[in-house]
Amino acid sequence: MKILIMGAGKMGSFFIDLLSFDHEVGVFEKDPRRLRFTYNCQRFTTLDEVKDFAPQLVINAVTVKYTIPAFEEILPYLPADCIISDIASVKTHLKEFYEQAGHPYVSTHPMFGPTFANLNQLSEENAIIISEGDYMGRIFFKDLYRGLGLHIYEYTFEEHDKTVAYSLSIPFVSTFVFAAVMKHQDAPGTTFKRHMNIARGVLSEDDYLLQEILFNPYTHDQVENICKEMKELLHIIDEKDTKGMKAYLTKIRRNVFEK
């Protein structure tokens, strides 16, 4: 299959490496400096080169802020039957875009990234495939992700957004709170250092990505739950309520250790 990867960033490069030995892969990247370390693929910096390549599948791996603008720019240069796809963690407005794009489409979300995941060992990671869209496109990504050992889940666009609001907004907001109140420690403990490493990883993400995850319409209720729990915990602390603390720890241990 002729596959075009849009964007030669960390995830784009990951998909180039993953696909280039089994498929004819091209990469479109406007910044030629990002193409220096790509290999076993054709490198394009102009849309006319993309047109001549005539891909059968496009994987849009640009920064989430530019997912739709990148599609809009490249669509006139693609064959009519080319499947277009994204791997964005934020799917805002994508369903509406795909429905009027005039191309078969597939949307997936690898629930891992270069910040924390070991891209060479993904057997403990997950991937979401949106159940709406082209059947053959979904089969392609299902086979691809299964080959990586990923746990695969199929959700609608709406179900995906609800899942992201839970699985990303809660840890992100918790990290924001930690970073907002933390102070430099000359002799930090192990737990503090681990939280600090997580904070550095999260805060190294693109500002737009963080914003869009938190602006997800389903995020508000998750943040409200955090505030509710913090209020309950603060009350227990203020009252030095030993029994209340015991009950609270039992409750949260159950959440963590019981499936």
JSON list of C-alpha atoms in Angstrom, two decimals, residues 6-7 28 30 47 58 60-63 65-76 78 97:
[
{"chain": "A", "resi": 6, "resn": "MET", "atom": "CA", "xyz": [1.82, 13.99, 7.29]},
{"chain": "A", "resi": 7, "resn": "GLY", "atom": "CA", "xyz": [4.34, 15.40, 9.77]},
{"chain": "A", "resi": 28, "resn": "PHE", "atom": "CA", "xyz": [5.15, 15.25, 3.78]},
{"chain": "A", "resi": 30, "resn": "LYS", "atom": "CA", "xyz": [7.24, 21.50, 5.34]},
{"chain": "A", "resi": 47, "resn": "LEU", "atom": "CA", "xyz": [2.04, 19.33, -2.46]},
{"chain": "A", "resi": 58, "resn": "VAL", "atom": "CA", "xyz": [-2.93, 9.30, 4.52]},
{"chain": "A", "resi": 60, "resn": "ASN", "atom": "CA", "xyz": [-2.20, 12.84, 9.60]},
{"chain": "A", "resi": 61, "resn": "ALA", "atom": "CA", "xyz": [0.36, 13.06, 12.43]},
{"chain": "A", "resi": 62, "resn": "VAL", "atom": "CA", "xyz": [0.79, 16.83, 12.61]},
{"chain": "A", "resi": 63, "resn": "THR", "atom": "CA", "xyz": [0.33, 18.78, 15.85]},
{"chain": "A", "resi": 65, "resn": "LYS", "atom": "CA", "xyz": [-3.86, 22.25, 16.48]},
{"chain": "A", "resi": 66, "resn": "TYR", "atom": "CA", "xyz": [-3.27, 21.83, 12.75]},
{"chain": "A", "resi": 67, "resn": "THR", "atom": "CA", "xyz": [-4.98, 18.47, 12.12]},
{"chain": "A", "resi": 68, "resn": "ILE", "atom": "CA", "xyz": [-7.95, 19.89, 10.20]},
{"chain": "A", "resi": 69, "resn": "PRO", "atom": "CA", "xyz": [-6.04, 22.74, 8.44]},
{"chain": "A", "resi": 70, "resn": "ALA", "atom": "CA", "xyz": [-3.46, 20.18, 7.24]},
{"chain": "A", "resi": 71, "resn": "PHE", "atom": "CA", "xyz": [-6.23, 18.00, 5.84]},
{"chain": "A", "resi": 72, "resn": "GLU", "atom": "CA", "xyz": [-7.85, 20.96, 4.11]},
{"chain": "A", "resi": 73, "resn": "GLU", "atom": "CA", "xyz": [-4.55, 21.88, 2.47]},
{"chain": "A", "resi": 74, "resn": "ILE", "atom": "CA", "xyz": [-3.77, 18.43, 1.14]},
{"chain": "A", "resi": 75, "resn": "LEU", "atom": "CA", "xyz": [-7.21, 17.13, 0.08]},
{"chain": "A", "resi": 76, "resn": "PRO", "atom": "CA", "xyz": [-7.14, 18.66, -3.44]},
{"chain": "A", "resi": 78, "resn": "LEU", "atom": "CA", "xyz": [-5.23, 13.28, -3.15]},
{"chain": "A", "resi": 97, "resn": "PHE", "atom": "CA", "xyz": [-15.01, 17.51, 8.96]}
]
